C-alpha positions as protocol buffer text, in pm:
chain_id: "A"
residue {
  index: 1
  type: MET
  ca { x: -7999 y: 18592 z: 4526 }
}
residue {
  index: 2
  type: PHE
  ca { x: -8326 y: 18401 z: 4512 }
}
residue {
  index: 3
  type: ASP
  ca { x: -8580 y: 18505 z: 4774 }
}
residue {
  index: 4
  type: ILE
  ca { x: -8871 y: 18262 z: 4754 }
}
residue {
  index: 5
  type: SER
  ca { x: -9109 y: 18492 z: 4936 }
}
residue {
  index: 6
  type: HIS
  ca { x: -9058 y: 18791 z: 4705 }
}
residue {
  index: 7
  type: THR
  ca { x: -8977 y: 18638 z: 4368 }
}
residue {
  index: 8
  type: PRO
  ca { x: -9268 y: 18633 z: 4121 }
}
residue {
  index: 9
  type: VAL
  ca { x: -9372 y: 18287 z: 4001 }
}
residue {
  index: 10
  type: SER
  ca { x: -9299 y: 18386 z: 3641 }
}
residue {
  index: 11
  type: VAL
  ca { x: -8934 y: 18455 z: 3731 }
}
residue {
  index: 12
  type: THR
  ca { x: -8906 y: 18122 z: 3913 }
}
residue {
  index: 13
  type: ILE
  ca { x: -9052 y: 17948 z: 3608 }
}
residue {
  index: 14
  type: ALA
  ca { x: -8806 y: 18120 z: 3376 }
}
residue {
  index: 15
  type: HIS
  ca { x: -8507 y: 18010 z: 3588 }
}
residue {
  index: 16
  type: MET
  ca { x: -8649 y: 17663 z: 3636 }
}
residue {
  index: 17
  type: ALA
  ca { x: -8717 y: 17613 z: 3264 }
}
residue {
  index: 18
  type: GLU
  ca { x: -8367 y: 17729 z: 3175 }
}
residue {
  index: 19
  type: LEU
  ca { x: -8214 y: 17484 z: 3422 }
}
residue {
  index: 20
  type: ILE
  ca { x: -8434 y: 17193 z: 3316 }
}
residue {
  index: 21
  type: ASP
  ca { x: -8374 y: 17260 z: 2945 }
}
residue {
  index: 22
  type: SER
  ca { x: -7997 y: 17275 z: 2989 }
}
residue {
  index: 23
  type: VAL
  ca { x: -7987 y: 16949 z: 3187 }
}
residue {
  index: 24
  type: ALA
  ca { x: -8217 y: 16770 z: 2942 }
}
residue {
  index: 25
  type: GLU
  ca { x: -8021 y: 16889 z: 2639 }
}
residue {
  index: 26
  type: ALA
  ca { x: -7685 y: 16799 z: 2795 }
}
residue {
  index: 27
  type: ASN
  ca { x: -7809 y: 16448 z: 2875 }
}
residue {
  index: 28
  type: HIS
  ca { x: -7947 y: 16412 z: 2524 }
}
residue {
  index: 29
  type: GLN
  ca { x: -7610 y: 16511 z: 2377 }
}
residue {
  index: 30
  type: VAL
  ca { x: -7422 y: 16266 z: 2598 }
}
residue {
  index: 31
  type: LEU
  ca { x: -7662 y: 15970 z: 2595 }
}
residue {
  index: 32
  type: GLY
  ca { x: -7839 y: 16022 z: 2262 }
}
residue {
  index: 33
  type: PRO
  ca { x: -8191 y: 15894 z: 2214 }
}
residue {
  index: 34
  type: ILE
  ca { x: -8277 y: 15599 z: 2437 }
}
residue {
  index: 35
  type: ILE
  ca { x: -8431 y: 15347 z: 2200 }
}
residue {
  index: 36
  type: ASN
  ca { x: -8415 y: 15013 z: 2377 }
}
residue {
  index: 37
  type: ASP
  ca { x: -8507 y: 15123 z: 2729 }
}
residue {
  index: 38
  type: VAL
  ca { x: -8795 y: 15366 z: 2741 }
}
residue {
  index: 39
  type: THR
  ca { x: -8989 y: 15462 z: 3053 }
}
residue {
  index: 40
  type: GLN
  ca { x: -9344 y: 15578 z: 3115 }
}
residue {
  index: 41
  type: PHE
  ca { x: -9208 y: 15931 z: 3092 }
}
residue {
  index: 42
  type: HIS
  ca { x: -9091 y: 15902 z: 2730 }
}
residue {
  index: 43
  type: SER
  ca { x: -9294 y: 16041 z: 2445 }
}
residue {
  index: 44
  type: ARG
  ca { x: -9264 y: 15919 z: 2087 }
}
residue {
  index: 45
  type: ALA
  ca { x: -9146 y: 16258 z: 1967 }
}
residue {
  index: 46
  type: ILE
  ca { x: -9006 y: 16567 z: 2132 }
}
residue {
  index: 47
  type: PRO
  ca { x: -9305 y: 16783 z: 2232 }
}
residue {
  index: 48
  type: THR
  ca { x: -9345 y: 17102 z: 2032 }
}
residue {
  index: 49
  type: ILE
  ca { x: -9422 y: 17311 z: 2343 }
}
residue {
  index: 50
  type: SER
  ca { x: -9116 y: 17442 z: 2525 }
}
residue {
  index: 51
  type: VAL
  ca { x: -9059 y: 17358 z: 2889 }
}
residue {
  index: 52
  type: HIS
  ca { x: -9101 y: 17727 z: 2974 }
}
residue {
  index: 53
  type: ASP
  ca { x: -9436 y: 17752 z: 2795 }
}
residue {
  index: 54
  type: TYR
  ca { x: -9545 y: 17422 z: 2949 }
}
residue {
  index: 55
  type: LEU
  ca { x: -9469 y: 17545 z: 3301 }
}
residue {
  index: 56
  type: GLU
  ca { x: -9636 y: 17880 z: 3231 }
}
residue {
  index: 57
  type: ARG
  ca { x: -9950 y: 17698 z: 3116 }
}
residue {
  index: 58
  type: VAL
  ca { x: -9951 y: 17484 z: 3428 }
}
residue {
  index: 59
  type: ALA
  ca { x: -9900 y: 17784 z: 3656 }
}
residue {
  index: 60
  type: LYS
  ca { x: -10185 y: 17967 z: 3485 }
}
residue {
  index: 61
  type: PHE
  ca { x: -10444 y: 17691 z: 3523 }
}
residue {
  index: 62
  type: VAL
  ca { x: -10330 y: 17522 z: 3845 }
}
residue {
  index: 63
  type: CYS
  ca { x: -10212 y: 17827 z: 4045 }
}
residue {
  index: 64
  type: LEU
  ca { x: -9864 y: 17699 z: 4123 }
}
residue {
  index: 65
  type: GLU
  ca { x: -9660 y: 17885 z: 4381 }
}
residue {
  index: 66
  type: ASN
  ca { x: -9285 y: 17899 z: 4432 }
}
residue {
  index: 67
  type: ASP
  ca { x: -9286 y: 17635 z: 4707 }
}
residue {
  index: 68
  type: SER
  ca { x: -9441 y: 17379 z: 4474 }
}
residue {
  index: 69
  type: LEU
  ca { x: -9205 y: 17475 z: 4191 }
}
residue {
  index: 70
  type: LEU
  ca { x: -8901 y: 17425 z: 4412 }
}
residue {
  index: 71
  type: ALA
  ca { x: -9040 y: 17089 z: 4522 }
}
residue {
  index: 72
  type: VAL
  ca { x: -9070 y: 16996 z: 4152 }
}
residue {
  index: 73
  type: LEU
  ca { x: -8696 y: 17051 z: 4109 }
}
residue {
  index: 74
  type: VAL
  ca { x: -8628 y: 16828 z: 4410 }
}
residue {
  index: 75
  type: TYR
  ca { x: -8856 y: 16555 z: 4276 }
}
residue {
  index: 76
  type: ILE
  ca { x: -8701 y: 16566 z: 3929 }
}
residue {
  index: 77
  type: ASP
  ca { x: -8359 y: 16544 z: 4091 }
}
residue {
  index: 78
  type: ARG
  ca { x: -8468 y: 16239 z: 4289 }
}
residue {
  index: 79
  type: ILE
  ca { x: -8607 y: 16072 z: 3978 }
}
residue {
  index: 80
  type: THR
  ca { x: -8286 y: 16135 z: 3788 }
}
residue {
  index: 81
  type: ARG
  ca { x: -8066 y: 15993 z: 4064 }
}
residue {
  index: 82
  type: ALA
  ca { x: -8204 y: 15658 z: 3954 }
}
residue {
  index: 83
  type: GLN
  ca { x: -8031 y: 15707 z: 3617 }
}
residue {
  index: 84
  type: ILE
  ca { x: -7724 y: 15542 z: 3769 }
}
residue {
  index: 85
  type: HIS
  ca { x: -7918 y: 15216 z: 3757 }
}
residue {
  index: 86
  type: ARG
  ca { x: -8135 y: 15302 z: 3457 }
}
residue {
  index: 87
  type: PRO
  ca { x: -7994 y: 15558 z: 3212 }
}
residue {
  index: 88
  type: ALA
  ca { x: -8335 y: 15602 z: 3048 }
}
residue {
  index: 89
  type: LEU
  ca { x: -8440 y: 15805 z: 3353 }
}
residue {
  index: 90
  type: ALA
  ca { x: -8195 y: 16081 z: 3265 }
}
residue {
  index: 91
  type: PRO
  ca { x: -8394 y: 16394 z: 3173 }
}
residue {
  index: 92
  type: SER
  ca { x: -8405 y: 16444 z: 2799 }
}
residue {
  index: 93
  type: PRO
  ca { x: -8622 y: 16636 z: 2553 }
}
residue {
  index: 94
  type: PHE
  ca { x: -8824 y: 16314 z: 2511 }
}
residue {
  index: 95
  type: ASN
  ca { x: -8920 y: 16276 z: 2877 }
}
residue {
  index: 96
  type: ILE
  ca { x: -8876 y: 16602 z: 3066 }
}
residue {
  index: 97
  type: HIS
  ca { x: -9232 y: 16727 z: 3007 }
}
residue {
  index: 98
  type: ARG
  ca { x: -9382 y: 16413 z: 3156 }
}
residue {
  index: 99
  type: MET
  ca { x: -9130 y: 16405 z: 3439 }
}
residue {
  index: 100
  type: ALA
  ca { x: -9232 y: 16760 z: 3519 }
}
residue {
  index: 101
  type: LEU
  ca { x: -9598 y: 16656 z: 3502 }
}
residue {
  index: 102
  type: ALA
  ca { x: -9553 y: 16379 z: 3758 }
}
residue {
  index: 103
  type: ALA
  ca { x: -9346 y: 16604 z: 3984 }
}
residue {
  index: 104
  type: ILE
  ca { x: -9594 y: 16892 z: 3961 }
}
residue {
  index: 105
  type: VAL
  ca { x: -9893 y: 16674 z: 4049 }
}
residue {
  index: 106
  type: VAL
  ca { x: -9717 y: 16536 z: 4356 }
}
residue {
  index: 107
  type: ALA
  ca { x: -9578 y: 16875 z: 4463 }
}
residue {
  index: 108
  type: HIS
  ca { x: -9907 y: 17056 z: 4411 }
}
residue {
  index: 109
  type: LYS
  ca { x: -10113 y: 16797 z: 4597 }
}
residue {
  index: 110
  type: PHE
  ca { x: -9863 y: 16789 z: 4883 }
}
residue {
  index: 111
  type: ASN
  ca { x: -9793 y: 17163 z: 4920 }
}
residue {
  index: 112
  type: SER
  ca { x: -10126 y: 17322 z: 4835 }
}
residue {
  index: 113
  type: ASP
  ca { x: -10440 y: 17347 z: 5041 }
}
residue {
  index: 114
  type: ILE
  ca { x: -10645 y: 17343 z: 4722 }
}
residue {
  index: 115
  type: PHE
  ca { x: -10569 y: 17087 z: 4454 }
}
residue {
  index: 116
  type: PHE
  ca { x: -10761 y: 16935 z: 4167 }
}
residue {
  index: 117
  type: ASN
  ca { x: -10874 y: 16592 z: 4057 }
}
residue {
  index: 118
  type: ASN
  ca { x: -10674 y: 16404 z: 3796 }
}
residue {
  index: 119
  type: ALA
  ca { x: -10916 y: 16489 z: 3515 }
}
residue {
  index: 120
  type: ARG
  ca { x: -10844 y: 16860 z: 3569 }
}
residue {
  index: 121
  type: TYR
  ca { x: -10469 y: 16804 z: 3566 }
}
residue {
  index: 122
  type: SER
  ca { x: -10493 y: 16602 z: 3245 }
}
residue {
  index: 123
  type: LYS
  ca { x: -10685 y: 16883 z: 3071 }
}
residue {
  index: 124
  type: VAL
  ca { x: -10422 y: 17135 z: 3172 }
}
residue {
  index: 125
  type: TRP
  ca { x: -10141 y: 16909 z: 3053 }
}
residue {
  index: 126
  type: LEU
  ca { x: -10317 y: 16820 z: 2729 }
}
residue {
  index: 127
  type: ILE
  ca { x: -10299 y: 16445 z: 2786 }
}
residue {
  index: 128
  type: LEU
  ca { x: -10554 y: 16174 z: 2847 }
}
residue {
  index: 129
  type: THR
  ca { x: -10642 y: 16096 z: 3208 }
}
residue {
  index: 130
  type: PHE
  ca { x: -10547 y: 15729 z: 3185 }
}
residue {
  index: 131
  type: VAL
  ca { x: -10204 y: 15823 z: 3045 }
}
residue {
  index: 132
  type: MET
  ca { x: -10152 y: 16065 z: 3332 }
}
residue {
  index: 133
  type: LEU
  ca { x: -10253 y: 15804 z: 3589 }
}
residue {
  index: 134
  type: ALA
  ca { x: -10011 y: 15552 z: 3442 }
}
residue {
  index: 135
  type: GLU
  ca { x: -9729 y: 15808 z: 3470 }
}
residue {
  index: 136
  type: CYS
  ca { x: -9806 y: 15941 z: 3817 }
}
residue {
  index: 137
  type: TYR
  ca { x: -9897 y: 15627 z: 4006 }
}
């Protein structure tokens, strides 16, 4: 059983990364690479950093808590519900890192008393600020 108040963030991240990876890989197997319809979330190549390592990095530099991480799962789910109308929004290895980025920024700014400016988030996520702004807003 998952107890949000007593579960360490690292355990939540491990479970979350496993879930996200399995969904992204399953969608990639079913849909294949989306070539004609890409979104702002798509990267040109599959990132070399794993989802788990990506989330660990974020948690280390942004001080994510379990409430924000659970909100990230809700936000990713809401984004992917739009895949009925636009299959390119299905999580895949090409877009899941950036989907997580957008969801984390929103969740962290909404749930946390202390949050950072966009330049700080872009340094943590290893992307340019203007790319992050285009994805998040």
